[in-house]
Amino acid sequence: MFNTMKGTLLITLSLFGFSGSVFGSEESRDVASMVVNADNYRQGYDAAKVVSKVQLFEHAKLDKTREYHVYTRLNRESLVVFKSQVEEGQKMLMLGDNYWLLMPKSRRPIRITPMQKLLGEASVGDISTLTWSEDYHASLVDTEELDVESNAVLAHKLRLRSTTKGASYNRIDLWLDTETDFPLKADLYLRSGKLAKQALFQAGELNGEKRVVSMVLLDKIQPAKKTVISYQEITPFELEDKYYNPAYLTRNVAAEL
């Protein structure tokens, strides 16, 4: 009944010349909802702890592995704690558009960019930012059929353009399952317009819910290399405010999390 009423309303408005603006507004809201739904598959909480493992493969052989504990909360704030022995004591803090790296033997936080590499194709932004809806404006480009693990899946192709200085990429072409809004694939572009890398998303179950359990990053220039970010644990968790202060973290570099 609702769909019938909505259709009648659009037809009525079109008779008076208003259909373009109404449809455009409705479409914009629908696309925004798609991106929020896609974000929820990647994290889904206002504040959370995400245990991430990053693996670098070369010629299909595992080369290196790193582990990170990521604490996220609203307003584009996150703290990344480096857990592997070779990076022990390092932390990365993101507050909106500002990123700092904190080293165990340094008295000052080091300013970095979201494109700072961690391992392989995994950058600071890839680890710390788990939402698209806060950093990008999305528009619907097309509907296409993708080959996902030898299955044909109908997908909405969205174009995401950055709205913040701290966004990892200037533009993202993102494909979402038309039925569920689950993210399938993303092409990640730099401000120069160059395609930086491609991301493929794998579905699985965490805490009894369907989630993105891994993101595979592919470098078109070095096809022999592949970086896999696995989300081993995603739990609601509220970290104390003091940990989002670079001055506190510098004074307390040994603080365990």
Coordinates of N, CA and C in Angstrom, one line a residue:
M1 N 0.8 -1.2 0.0 CA 0.0 0.0 0.0 C 0.9 1.3 0.0
F2 N 1.9 1.2 0.8 CA 2.8 2.4 0.9 C 3.5 2.7 -0.4
N3 N 3.9 1.6 -1.2 CA 4.5 1.8 -2.5 C 3.5 2.4 -3.5
T4 N 2.3 2.0 -3.4 CA 1.2 2.5 -4.3 C 1.0 4.0 -4.0
M5 N 0.9 4.3 -2.7 CA 0.7 5.7 -2.3 C 1.9 6.6 -2.8
K6 N 3.1 6.0 -2.6 CA 4.3 6.8 -3.0 C 4.3 7.0 -4.5
G7 N 4.0 5.9 -5.3 CA 3.9 6.1 -6.7 C 2.9 7.1 -7.2
T8 N 1.7 7.1 -6.5 CA 0.7 8.1 -6.8 C 1.1 9.5 -6.6
L9 N 1.9 9.7 -5.4 CA 2.3 11.0 -5.1 C 3.3 11.5 -6.1
L10 N 4.3 10.6 -6.5 CA 5.3 11.1 -7.5 C 4.6 11.4 -8.9
I11 N 3.6 10.6 -9.3 CA 2.9 10.9 -10.5 C 2.2 12.3 -10.4
T12 N 1.5 12.5 -9.3 CA 0.8 13.7 -9.0 C 1.7 14.9 -9.1
L13 N 2.9 14.8 -8.4 CA 3.8 15.9 -8.4 C 4.4 16.2 -9.7
S14 N 4.6 15.1 -10.5 CA 5.2 15.3 -11.9 C 4.3 16.1 -12.7
L15 N 3.0 16.0 -12.5 CA 2.0 16.8 -13.3 C 2.2 18.3 -13.1
F16 N 2.8 18.6 -11.9 CA 3.0 20.0 -11.6 C 4.5 20.4 -11.8
G17 N 5.3 19.5 -12.4 CA 6.7 19.9 -12.7 C 7.6 19.7 -11.5
F18 N 7.3 18.9 -10.5 CA 8.2 18.8 -9.3 C 8.9 17.5 -9.2
S19 N 8.7 16.6 -10.2 CA 9.1 15.2 -10.0 C 10.7 15.1 -9.9
G20 N 11.4 16.0 -10.7 CA 12.9 15.9 -10.7 C 13.5 16.1 -9.4
S21 N 13.1 17.2 -8.6 CA 13.7 17.5 -7.4 C 13.3 16.5 -6.3
V22 N 12.0 16.0 -6.3 CA 11.6 15.0 -5.4 C 12.3 13.7 -5.5
F23 N 12.5 13.3 -6.8 CA 13.1 12.0 -7.1 C 14.6 12.1 -6.7
G24 N 15.2 13.2 -7.0 CA 16.7 13.4 -6.7 C 16.9 13.4 -5.2
S25 N 16.0 14.0 -4.4 CA 16.2 14.0 -3.0 C 16.0 12.6 -2.4
E26 N 15.0 11.8 -3.0 CA 14.7 10.5 -2.5 C 15.9 9.5 -2.8
E27 N 16.4 9.7 -4.1 CA 17.6 8.9 -4.5 C 18.8 9.1 -3.6
S28 N 19.0 10.4 -3.3 CA 20.2 10.8 -2.4 C 20.1 10.1 -1.1
R29 N 18.9 10.1 -0.5 CA 18.7 9.5 0.8 C 18.9 8.0 0.7
D30 N 18.4 7.3 -0.4 CA 18.6 5.9 -0.5 C 20.1 5.5 -0.6
V31 N 20.8 6.3 -1.4 CA 22.3 6.0 -1.6 C 23.0 6.2 -0.3
A32 N 22.7 7.2 0.5 CA 23.3 7.5 1.8 C 23.0 6.3 2.7
S33 N 21.8 5.7 2.7 CA 21.4 4.6 3.5 C 22.2 3.3 3.1
M34 N 22.5 3.2 1.8 CA 23.3 2.1 1.3 C 24.7 2.1 1.9
V35 N 25.3 3.3 1.9 CA 26.6 3.4 2.5 C 26.7 3.2 4.0
V36 N 25.7 3.6 4.7 CA 25.6 3.4 6.1 C 25.4 1.9 6.4
N37 N 24.6 1.2 5.6 CA 24.4 -0.2 5.7 C 25.8 -1.0 5.4
A38 N 26.5 -0.5 4.4 CA 27.8 -1.1 4.1 C 28.8 -0.9 5.2
D39 N 28.8 0.3 5.8 CA 29.6 0.5 7.0 C 29.3 -0.4 8.1
N40 N 28.0 -0.7 8.3 CA 27.7 -1.6 9.5 C 28.2 -3.0 9.3
Y41 N 28.5 -3.4 8.1 CA 29.1 -4.7 7.9 C 30.6 -4.7 8.3
R42 N 31.2 -3.5 8.3 CA 32.6 -3.4 8.6 C 32.8 -3.2 10.1
Q43 N 31.9 -2.5 10.7 CA 32.1 -2.3 12.2 C 30.8 -2.4 12.9
G44 N 29.9 -1.4 12.8 CA 28.6 -1.5 13.2 C 28.3 -1.0 14.6
Y45 N 29.3 -0.4 15.3 CA 29.1 0.1 16.7 C 29.6 1.5 16.8
D46 N 29.0 2.3 17.7 CA 29.4 3.7 17.9 C 30.8 3.7 18.4
A47 N 31.2 2.8 19.3 CA 32.5 2.6 19.8 C 32.9 1.1 19.8
A48 N 34.1 0.8 19.4 CA 34.4 -0.6 19.3 C 35.9 -0.9 19.4
K49 N 36.2 -2.1 19.7 CA 37.6 -2.6 19.7 C 37.6 -3.6 18.5
V50 N 38.6 -3.4 17.6 CA 38.7 -4.2 16.4 C 40.1 -4.9 16.4
V51 N 40.2 -6.2 16.5 CA 41.5 -6.9 16.4 C 41.7 -7.2 15.0
S52 N 42.8 -6.6 14.4 CA 43.1 -6.8 13.0 C 44.4 -7.5 12.8
K53 N 44.5 -8.4 11.8 CA 45.7 -9.0 11.5 C 46.0 -8.6 10.0
V54 N 47.2 -8.2 9.7 CA 47.6 -7.8 8.4 C 48.7 -8.8 7.9
Q55 N 48.4 -9.4 6.7 CA 49.4 -10.3 6.2 C 49.8 -9.9 4.8
L56 N 51.1 -9.9 4.5 CA 51.6 -9.6 3.2 C 52.0 -10.9 2.5
F57 N 51.5 -11.1 1.3 CA 51.8 -12.3 0.5 C 52.6 -11.9 -0.7
E58 N 53.6 -12.7 -1.1 CA 54.3 -12.4 -2.3 C 54.4 -13.8 -3.1
H59 N 53.9 -13.8 -4.3 CA 53.8 -15.0 -5.1 C 53.1 -16.1 -4.3
A60 N 52.0 -15.7 -3.7 CA 51.1 -16.6 -3.0 C 51.7 -17.2 -1.7
K61 N 52.9 -16.7 -1.3 CA 53.6 -17.2 -0.1 C 53.5 -16.1 1.0
L62 N 53.2 -16.4 2.2 CA 53.1 -15.5 3.3 C 54.5 -14.9 3.6
D63 N 54.7 -13.6 3.6 CA 56.0 -13.0 3.8 C 56.1 -12.4 5.2
K64 N 55.1 -11.6 5.6 CA 55.1 -10.9 6.9 C 53.7 -10.9 7.5
T65 N 53.6 -10.8 8.8 CA 52.4 -10.7 9.5 C 52.5 -9.6 10.6
R66 N 51.5 -8.8 10.8 CA 51.4 -7.8 11.9 C 50.0 -7.8 12.5
E67 N 50.0 -7.5 13.8 CA 48.7 -7.4 14.5 C 48.5 -6.0 15.1
Y68 N 47.2 -5.5 15.0 CA 46.9 -4.2 15.5 C 45.5 -4.3 16.2
H69 N 45.5 -3.6 17.3 CA 44.2 -3.4 18.1 C 43.7 -2.0 17.8
V70 N 42.5 -1.9 17.2 CA 42.0 -0.6 16.8 C 40.8 -0.2 17.7
Y71 N 40.9 0.9 18.3 CA 39.8 1.4 19.1 C 39.1 2.6 18.4
T72 N 37.9 2.4 18.1 CA 37.2 3.5 17.3 C 36.0 4.0 18.1
R73 N 35.7 5.3 17.8 CA 34.5 5.9 18.3 C 34.0 7.0 17.4
L74 N 32.9 7.6 17.8 CA 32.2 8.6 16.9 C 33.2 9.8 16.7
N75 N 32.8 10.6 15.7 CA 33.5 11.8 15.3 C 34.8 11.5 14.7
R76 N 34.9 10.4 14.0 CA 36.1 10.0 13.3 C 37.4 10.0 14.2
E77 N 37.3 9.4 15.3 CA 38.4 9.2 16.2 C 38.7 7.8 16.4
S78 N 40.0 7.5 16.4 CA 40.5 6.1 16.6 C 41.9 6.0 17.1
L79 N 42.2 5.0 17.8 CA 43.5 4.7 18.3 C 44.0 3.3 17.9
V80 N 45.1 3.3 17.2 CA 45.7 2.0 16.8 C 46.9 1.6 17.6
V81 N 46.8 0.5 18.2 CA 47.9 0.0 19.1 C 48.6 -1.2 18.3
F82 N 49.9 -1.0 18.1 CA 50.7 -2.0 17.4 C 51.1 -3.1 18.3
K83 N 50.7 -4.3 18.0 CA 50.8 -5.5 18.9 C 52.0 -6.4 18.6
S84 N 52.5 -6.4 17.4 CA 53.6 -7.3 17.0 C 54.9 -6.9 17.7
Q85 N 55.7 -7.9 17.9 CA 57.0 -7.6 18.7 C 57.9 -6.6 18.0
V86 N 57.9 -6.7 16.6 CA 58.8 -5.8 15.9 C 58.3 -4.3 16.0
E87 N 57.1 -4.1 16.3 CA 56.5 -2.7 16.4 C 56.1 -2.4 17.8
E88 N 56.5 -3.1 18.8 CA 56.0 -3.0 20.2 C 56.2 -1.6 20.7
G89 N 55.1 -1.1 21.3 CA 55.1 0.2 21.9 C 54.6 1.3 21.0
Q90 N 54.5 1.1 19.7 CA 54.0 2.1 18.8 C 52.5 2.2 18.9
K91 N 52.0 3.5 18.7 CA 50.6 3.7 18.6 C 50.4 4.8 17.6
M92 N 49.1 4.8 17.0 CA 48.7 5.7 16.0 C 47.4 6.3 16.4
L93 N 47.3 7.6 16.5 CA 46.1 8.3 16.9 C 45.5 9.1 15.8
M94 N 44.2 8.9 15.5 CA 43.5 9.7 14.5 C 42.4 10.5 15.2
L95 N 42.4 11.8 15.1 CA 41.4 12.7 15.6 C 40.9 13.6 14.4
G96 N 39.8 13.1 13.8 CA 39.3 13.8 12.6 C 40.3 13.8 11.5
D97 N 40.8 14.9 11.0 CA 41.7 15.0 9.9 C 43.2 14.9 10.4
N98 N 43.4 14.7 11.6 CA 44.8 14.7 12.2 C 45.2 13.3 12.6
Y99 N 46.5 13.0 12.2 CA 47.0 11.7 12.5 C 48.4 11.9 13.1
W100 N 48.6 11.1 14.2 CA 49.9 11.1 14.9 C 50.4 9.7 15.1
L101 N 51.7 9.5 14.9 CA 52.4 8.3 15.2 C 53.2 8.5 16.5
L102 N 53.1 7.6 17.5 CA 53.8 7.7 18.8 C 54.7 6.6 18.9
M103 N 56.0 7.0 19.0 CA 57.1 6.0 19.1 C 57.5 5.8 20.6
P104 N 58.0 4.6 21.0 CA 58.3 4.4 22.4 C 59.5 5.3 22.9
K105 N 60.4 5.7 22.0 CA 61.6 6.5 22.5 C 61.5 7.9 22.1
S106 N 60.3 8.4 21.6 CA 60.2 9.8 21.2 C 59.3 10.5 22.2
R107 N 59.7 11.7 22.5 CA 59.0 12.6 23.4 C 57.9 13.4 22.7
R108 N 57.9 13.3 21.4 CA 56.9 14.1 20.7 C 56.1 13.2 19.7
P109 N 54.8 13.4 19.6 CA 54.1 12.7 18.5 C 54.5 13.1 17.1
I110 N 54.6 12.2 16.2 CA 55.0 12.5 14.8 C 53.8 12.7 13.9
R111 N 53.6 13.8 13.3 CA 52.5 14.0 12.3 C 52.7 13.1 11.1
I112 N 51.6 12.4 10.7 CA 51.7 11.5 9.6 C 50.4 11.7 8.8
T113 N 50.3 11.1 7.6 CA 49.1 11.1 6.8 C 48.4 9.8 6.8
P114 N 47.1 9.8 6.4 CA 46.4 8.5 6.3 C 47.0 7.5 5.3
M115 N 47.8 8.0 4.4 CA 48.4 7.1 3.4 C 49.8 6.5 3.8
Q116 N 50.2 6.8 5.1 CA 51.4 6.2 5.6 C 51.3 4.7 5.6
K117 N 52.3 4.0 5.0 CA 52.2 2.5 4.9 C 52.5 1.9 6.2
L118 N 51.7 0.8 6.5 CA 52.0 0.0 7.7 C 52.7 -1.3 7.2
L119 N 52.1 -2.0 6.3 CA 52.6 -3.3 5.8 C 52.0 -3.5 4.4
G120 N 52.9 -3.8 3.4 CA 52.3 -4.0 2.1 C 51.5 -2.8 1.6
E121 N 50.3 -3.1 1.1 CA 49.4 -2.1 0.7 C 48.5 -1.5 1.8
A122 N 48.6 -2.0 3.0 CA 47.8 -1.6 4.1 C 48.4 -0.3 4.6
S123 N 47.6 0.8 4.6 CA 48.0 2.1 5.1 C 47.4 2.4 6.4
V124 N 47.8 3.5 7.1 CA 47.2 3.9 8.3 C 45.7 4.1 8.2
G125 N 45.3 4.7 7.1 CA 43.8 4.9 6.9 C 43.1 3.7 6.7
D126 N 43.7 2.7 6.1 CA 43.0 1.4 5.8 C 42.7 0.7 7.2
I127 N 43.6 0.9 8.1 CA 43.4 0.2 9.4 C 42.5 1.0 10.4
S128 N 42.7 2.3 10.4 CA 42.0 3.2 11.4 C 40.6 3.6 11.0
T129 N 40.3 3.7 9.7 CA 39.0 4.2 9.3 C 38.1 3.1 8.8
L130 N 37.0 2.8 9.5 CA 36.2 1.7 9.1 C 34.8 2.2 8.7
T131 N 34.7 3.4 8.3 CA 33.4 4.0 7.8 C 33.7 4.8 6.6
W132 N 32.7 4.7 5.6 CA 32.7 5.6 4.5 C 31.8 6.7 4.6
S133 N 30.7 6.5 5.4 CA 29.6 7.5 5.4 C 30.0 8.8 6.1
E134 N 31.1 8.8 6.9 CA 31.5 10.0 7.6 C 32.5 10.8 6.7
D135 N 33.2 10.2 5.8 CA 34.2 10.9 5.0 C 33.9 11.2 3.6
Y136 N 32.8 10.6 3.1 CA 32.5 10.7 1.6 C 31.0 11.0 1.3
H137 N 30.8 11.6 0.2 CA 29.5 11.8 -0.4 C 29.3 10.8 -1.5
A138 N 28.2 10.1 -1.5 CA 28.1 9.0 -2.5 C 27.0 9.3 -3.5
S139 N 27.2 8.8 -4.7 CA 26.1 8.9 -5.7 C 26.1 7.6 -6.5
L140 N 24.9 7.3 -7.0 CA 24.7 6.0 -7.7 C 25.1 6.2 -9.2
V141 N 26.0 5.3 -9.6 CA 26.6 5.4 -11.0 C 25.9 4.4 -11.9
D142 N 25.7 3.2 -11.5 CA 25.2 2.1 -12.4 C 24.8 0.9 -11.6
T143 N 24.2 -0.1 -12.2 CA 24.0 -1.4 -11.7 C 24.7 -2.4 -12.6
E144 N 25.6 -3.2 -12.0 CA 26.4 -4.1 -12.8 C 26.3 -5.5 -12.2
E145 N 26.7 -6.5 -13.0 CA 26.9 -7.9 -12.5 C 28.3 -8.2 -12.3
L146 N 28.6 -8.6 -11.1 CA 30.0 -8.9 -10.7 C 30.1 -10.5 -10.5
D147 N 31.4 -10.9 -10.8 CA 31.7 -12.3 -10.5 C 32.3 -12.4 -9.1
V148 N 31.6 -13.0 -8.2 CA 32.0 -13.1 -6.8 C 32.2 -14.5 -6.4
E149 N 33.4 -15.0 -6.4 CA 33.7 -16.4 -6.1 C 32.9 -17.3 -7.0
S150 N 33.0 -17.0 -8.3 CA 32.3 -17.8 -9.3 C 30.8 -17.7 -9.3
N151 N 30.3 -16.8 -8.6 CA 28.8 -16.5 -8.6 C 28.5 -15.1 -9.2
A152 N 27.5 -15.0 -10.0 CA 27.1 -13.8 -10.6 C 26.2 -13.0 -9.5
V153 N 26.7 -11.8 -9.1 CA 26.0 -11.0 -8.1 C 25.7 -9.7 -8.7
L154 N 24.4 -9.2 -8.6 CA 24.0 -7.9 -9.1 C 24.4 -6.9 -8.1
A155 N 25.1 -5.8 -8.5 CA 25.7 -4.9 -7.6 C 25.4 -3.4 -8.0
H156 N 25.1 -2.6 -7.0 CA 25.1 -1.1 -7.3 C 26.5 -0.6 -7.3
K157 N 26.8 0.2 -8.3 CA 28.1 0.8 -8.4 C 27.9 2.3 -7.9
L158 N 28.6 2.6 -6.8 CA 28.5 3.9 -6.2 C 29.8 4.7 -6.4
R159 N 29.7 6.0 -6.5 CA 31.0 6.8 -6.6 C 31.0 7.6 -5.3
L160 N 32.1 7.5 -4.5 CA 32.2 8.2 -3.3 C 33.3 9.2 -3.5
R161 N 33.0 10.5 -3.2 CA 34.0 11.6 -3.2 C 34.2 12.1 -1.8
S162 N 35.5 12.3 -1.5 CA 35.9 12.7 -0.1 C 35.3 14.1 0.2
T163 N 34.9 14.2 1.4 CA 34.4 15.5 2.0 C 35.2 16.0 3.1
T164 N 36.3 15.3 3.5 CA 37.1 15.7 4.6 C 38.6 15.7 4.1
K165 N 39.4 16.5 4.8 CA 40.9 16.5 4.4 C 41.5 15.2 4.8
G166 N 41.0 14.5 5.9 CA 41.7 13.3 6.4 C 41.2 12.0 5.7
A167 N 40.4 12.1 4.7 CA 40.0 10.9 4.0 C 41.2 10.2 3.4
S168 N 41.2 8.9 3.4 CA 42.4 8.2 2.9 C 42.5 8.3 1.4
Y169 N 41.3 8.4 0.7 CA 41.3 8.4 -0.7 C 40.4 9.6 -1.2
N170 N 40.8 10.1 -2.4 CA 40.0 11.2 -2.9 C 38.7 10.7 -3.5
R171 N 38.7 9.5 -4.1 CA 37.5 9.0 -4.7 C 37.6 7.5 -4.5
I172 N 36.4 6.9 -4.3 CA 36.2 5.5 -4.2 C 35.1 5.0 -5.1
D173 N 35.3 4.1 -6.0 CA 34.2 3.4 -6.7 C 33.9 2.2 -5.9
L174 N 32.7 2.1 -5.4 CA 32.3 1.0 -4.5 C 31.1 0.2 -5.0
W175 N 31.2 -1.1 -5.0 CA 30.2 -2.0 -5.5 C 29.5 -2.7 -4.3
L176 N 28.2 -2.5 -4.2 CA 27.4 -3.1 -3.1 C 26.4 -4.1 -3.6
D177 N 26.2 -5.2 -3.0 CA 25.2 -6.2 -3.3 C 23.8 -5.5 -3.3
T178 N 23.1 -5.6 -4.4 CA 21.8 -4.8 -4.5 C 20.8 -5.3 -3.5
E179 N 20.9 -6.5 -3.0 CA 19.9 -7.0 -2.1 C 20.2 -6.7 -0.6
T180 N 21.5 -6.7 -0.3 CA 21.9 -6.5 1.1 C 22.7 -5.3 1.4
D181 N 23.2 -4.6 0.4 CA 24.2 -3.5 0.6 C 25.5 -4.0 1.1
F182 N 25.8 -5.3 1.1 CA 27.1 -5.8 1.5 C 28.2 -5.3 0.5
P183 N 29.3 -4.8 1.0 CA 30.4 -4.3 0.1 C 31.1 -5.5 -0.5
L184 N 31.3 -5.4 -1.8 CA 31.9 -6.5 -2.6 C 33.3 -6.1 -3.1
K185 N 33.4 -4.9 -3.6 CA 34.7 -4.5 -4.2 C 34.8 -3.0 -4.2
A186 N 36.0 -2.4 -4.1 CA 36.2 -1.0 -4.2 C 37.5 -0.7 -4.9
D187 N 37.4 0.3 -5.8 CA 38.6 0.9 -6.4 C 38.9 2.2 -5.7
L188 N 40.2 2.3 -5.2 CA 40.6 3.4 -4.4 C 41.5 4.3 -5.1
Y189 N 41.1 5.6 -5.3 CA 41.9 6.6 -6.1 C 42.5 7.7 -5.2
L190 N 43.7 8.1 -5.7 CA 44.4 9.2 -5.0 C 43.9 10.5 -5.6
R191 N 44.4 11.6 -5.0 CA 43.9 13.0 -5.4 C 44.4 13.3 -6.8
S192 N 45.5 12.6 -7.3 CA 46.0 12.8 -8.6 C 45.1 12.1 -9.7
G193 N 44.2 11.3 -9.2 CA 43.3 10.6 -10.1 C 43.8 9.2 -10.4
K194 N 45.0 8.8 -9.9 CA 45.6 7.5 -10.1 C 44.9 6.5 -9.2
L195 N 44.7 5.3 -9.8 CA 44.1 4.2 -9.1 C 45.2 3.6 -8.1
A196 N 45.0 3.8 -6.8 CA 46.0 3.4 -5.9 C 46.0 1.9 -5.7
K197 N 44.8 1.3 -5.5 CA 44.7 -0.1 -5.3 C 43.2 -0.5 -5.3
Q198 N 43.0 -1.8 -5.3 CA 41.7 -2.4 -5.4 C 41.5 -3.2 -4.1
A199 N 40.3 -3.1 -3.5 CA 39.9 -3.8 -2.3 C 38.8 -4.8 -2.6
L200 N 39.0 -6.0 -2.1 CA 37.9 -7.1 -2.2 C 37.5 -7.5 -0.8
F201 N 36.2 -7.6 -0.6 CA 35.7 -7.8 0.7 C 35.1 -9.2 0.9
Q202 N 35.5 -9.9 1.9 CA 35.0 -11.3 2.2 C 34.0 -11.3 3.3
A203 N 32.9 -12.0 3.1 CA 31.9 -12.1 4.1 C 32.1 -13.3 5.0
G204 N 31.7 -13.1 6.3 CA 31.8 -14.2 7.3 C 30.9 -13.9 8.4
E205 N 31.1 -14.5 9.5 CA 30.3 -14.3 10.7 C 31.1 -14.0 11.9
L206 N 30.8 -12.9 12.6 CA 31.4 -12.4 13.8 C 30.3 -12.1 14.8
N207 N 30.4 -12.6 16.0 CA 29.4 -12.4 17.1 C 28.0 -12.7 16.6
G208 N 27.9 -13.8 15.7 CA 26.6 -14.2 15.3 C 26.0 -13.4 14.2
E209 N 26.7 -12.4 13.6 CA 26.2 -11.6 12.6 C 27.1 -11.6 11.3
K210 N 26.5 -11.3 10.2 CA 27.2 -11.2 9.0 C 28.1 -10.0 9.0
R211 N 29.4 -10.2 8.7 CA 30.3 -9.1 8.7 C 31.3 -9.2 7.6
V212 N 32.0 -8.1 7.3 CA 33.2 -8.2 6.5 C 34.3 -8.8 7.4
V213 N 34.8 -9.9 7.1 CA 35.8 -10.6 8.0 C 37.2 -10.4 7.4
S214 N 37.3 -9.9 6.2 CA 38.7 -9.6 5.6 C 38.5 -8.7 4.4
M215 N 39.6 -7.9 4.2 CA 39.7 -7.0 3.1 C 41.0 -7.3 2.4
V216 N 41.0 -7.7 1.1 CA 42.2 -8.0 0.3 C 42.5 -6.8 -0.5
L217 N 43.8 -6.3 -0.4 CA 44.2 -5.1 -1.1 C 45.2 -5.6 -2.2
L218 N 44.9 -5.2 -3.4 CA 45.6 -5.6 -4.6 C 46.3 -4.4 -5.2
D219 N 47.6 -4.5 -5.6 CA 48.3 -3.4 -6.2 C 48.4 -3.8 -7.7
K220 N 47.9 -3.0 -8.6 CA 47.9 -3.3 -10.0 C 49.3 -3.3 -10.6
I221 N 50.2 -2.5 -10.0 CA 51.5 -2.4 -10.5 C 52.4 -3.6 -10.1
Q222 N 52.1 -4.1 -8.9 CA 52.9 -5.3 -8.4 C 51.9 -6.4 -8.2
P223 N 51.4 -7.1 -9.2 CA 50.4 -8.1 -9.1 C 50.8 -9.4 -8.3
A224 N 52.1 -9.5 -8.1 CA 52.6 -10.7 -7.3 C 52.4 -10.5 -5.8
K225 N 52.1 -9.2 -5.4 CA 51.9 -8.9 -4.0 C 50.5 -8.8 -3.7
K226 N 50.1 -9.3 -2.5 CA 48.7 -9.2 -2.0 C 48.8 -8.9 -0.5
T227 N 47.9 -8.0 0.0 CA 47.8 -7.7 1.4 C 46.4 -8.0 1.9
V228 N 46.4 -8.8 3.0 CA 45.1 -9.2 3.5 C 44.9 -8.7 4.9
I229 N 43.9 -7.9 5.2 CA 43.5 -7.4 6.5 C 42.4 -8.2 7.0
S230 N 42.6 -9.0 8.1 CA 41.6 -9.9 8.6 C 41.1 -9.2 9.9
Y231 N 39.7 -9.2 10.1 CA 39.1 -8.6 11.3 C 38.8 -9.8 12.2
Q232 N 39.6 -10.1 13.1 CA 39.4 -11.3 13.9 C 38.4 -11.1 15.1
E233 N 38.3 -9.9 15.5 CA 37.3 -9.6 16.6 C 36.8 -8.2 16.5
I234 N 35.5 -8.0 16.6 CA 34.9 -6.7 16.6 C 33.9 -6.7 17.8
T235 N 34.2 -6.0 18.8 CA 33.3 -5.9 20.0 C 33.0 -4.5 20.4
P236 N 31.8 -4.2 20.9 CA 31.6 -2.9 21.4 C 32.5 -2.6 22.6
F237 N 33.1 -1.5 22.6 CA 34.1 -1.1 23.7 C 34.3 0.4 23.7
E238 N 34.2 1.0 24.9 CA 34.4 2.4 25.0 C 35.7 2.7 25.7
L239 N 36.6 3.2 25.0 CA 37.9 3.5 25.6 C 37.9 4.9 26.3
E240 N 38.6 5.0 27.4 CA 38.6 6.3 28.2 C 39.1 7.4 27.3
D241 N 38.5 8.6 27.6 CA 38.8 9.8 26.8 C 40.3 10.1 26.8
K242 N 41.0 9.9 27.9 CA 42.4 10.2 28.0 C 43.3 9.6 26.9
Y243 N 42.9 8.5 26.4 CA 43.7 7.8 25.4 C 43.6 8.4 24.0
Y244 N 42.6 9.4 23.9 CA 42.5 10.1 22.6 C 43.2 11.5 22.7
N245 N 44.1 11.6 23.6 CA 44.9 12.8 23.8 C 46.4 12.5 23.5
P246 N 46.9 13.1 22.4 CA 48.3 12.8 22.0 C 49.3 13.1 23.1
A247 N 49.1 14.2 23.9 CA 50.0 14.5 25.0 C 50.0 13.4 26.1
Y248 N 48.8 12.9 26.4 CA 48.8 11.8 27.4 C 49.5 10.6 26.9
L249 N 49.3 10.2 25.6 CA 49.9 9.0 25.1 C 51.5 9.2 25.0
T250 N 51.9 10.4 24.8 CA 53.4 10.6 24.7 C 54.0 10.5 26.1
R251 N 53.3 10.9 27.1 CA 53.8 10.8 28.5 C 53.7 9.4 29.0
N252 N 52.7 8.6 28.4 CA 52.5 7.2 28.9 C 52.6 6.2 27.8
V253 N 53.7 6.3 27.1 CA 53.9 5.4 25.9 C 53.9 3.9 26.3
A254 N 54.2 3.6 27.6 CA 54.2 2.2 28.0 C 52.8 1.7 28.4
A255 N 51.8 2.6 28.4 CA 50.5 2.2 28.8 C 50.0 1.0 28.0
E256 N 49.5 0.0 28.7 CA 49.1 -1.2 28.0 C 47.6 -1.1 27.6
L257 N 47.2 -1.6 26.5 CA 45.8 -1.6 26.0 C 45.5 -3.0 25.4

